[in-house]
Amino acid sequence: MDDTDAEFLYQLDLDPEVMRYINGGNKTCREDIQNIMLPRMNRYKNSVKGWGMWKVTVIETQQEIGWIIVRPMDFFSKAPQWNNLELGWRFFQSAWGKGYASEAAKHLMHVLLQQEPSLNFSAIANEYNDASINIMKKLGMTYVKTYLHQDPLGDVDVVLYQLAS
């Protein structure tokens, strides 16, 4: 994804249920998409390594239903984990429960491992976000810990799941 996807990102973040475990259900305004989300995405985007936000589209209908994020774990800290890639996802409610997130994430993991077989994968989520935790488990990840994840946008309590290659 790139800066031309601002409206898609905005529409996705309008649903309070989509945002429930991200920020308590608050909608993201267009200004935050333009001034925070897109510049942040552009900092970790690296198409050669496969890092960035990948739009997920249903092949049969060409309906854009969400995104998968790929970036080094702790990218915005002083000690990014270059060989441990964080996977994350956000989907419209109409796509929930249909396996799209796990299918897209599995595909990206497979492609990334073709380039770098020693990669590890991690994912974090609010500890009450059972749907995301189920996706982590479907990806073969196992629970590591619950901790305070520090991020420039705000610290948040999360569960960490990982899969070592």
PDB file of C-alpha atoms in Angstrom, residues 12 42 71 79 86 105 119 126 140 153 158 161 165:
ATOM      1  CA  LEU A  12     -11.661   0.832   7.372  1.00  0.00           C
ATOM      2  CA  ASN A  42       6.470   4.842   4.800  1.00  0.00           C
ATOM      3  CA  ARG A  71       7.602  -4.962   9.644  1.00  0.00           C
ATOM      4  CA  ALA A  79      16.346  -2.033  19.162  1.00  0.00           C
ATOM      5  CA  GLU A  86       5.691  -8.482  13.156  1.00  0.00           C
ATOM      6  CA  ALA A 105      -0.763 -13.827   6.492  1.00  0.00           C
ATOM      7  CA  LEU A 119      12.983 -15.370   9.827  1.00  0.00           C
ATOM      8  CA  ASN A 126      -5.101  -6.853  23.068  1.00  0.00           C
ATOM      9  CA  GLY A 140       1.266 -21.687  14.201  1.00  0.00           C
ATOM     10  CA  LEU A 153       1.789   6.415  19.547  1.00  0.00           C
ATOM     11  CA  VAL A 158      -0.713  -6.838  24.770  1.00  0.00           C
ATOM     12  CA  TYR A 161       2.683 -14.751  20.103  1.00  0.00           C
ATOM     13  CA  SER A 165      11.431 -20.807  11.727  1.00  0.00           C
TER      14      SER A 165
END
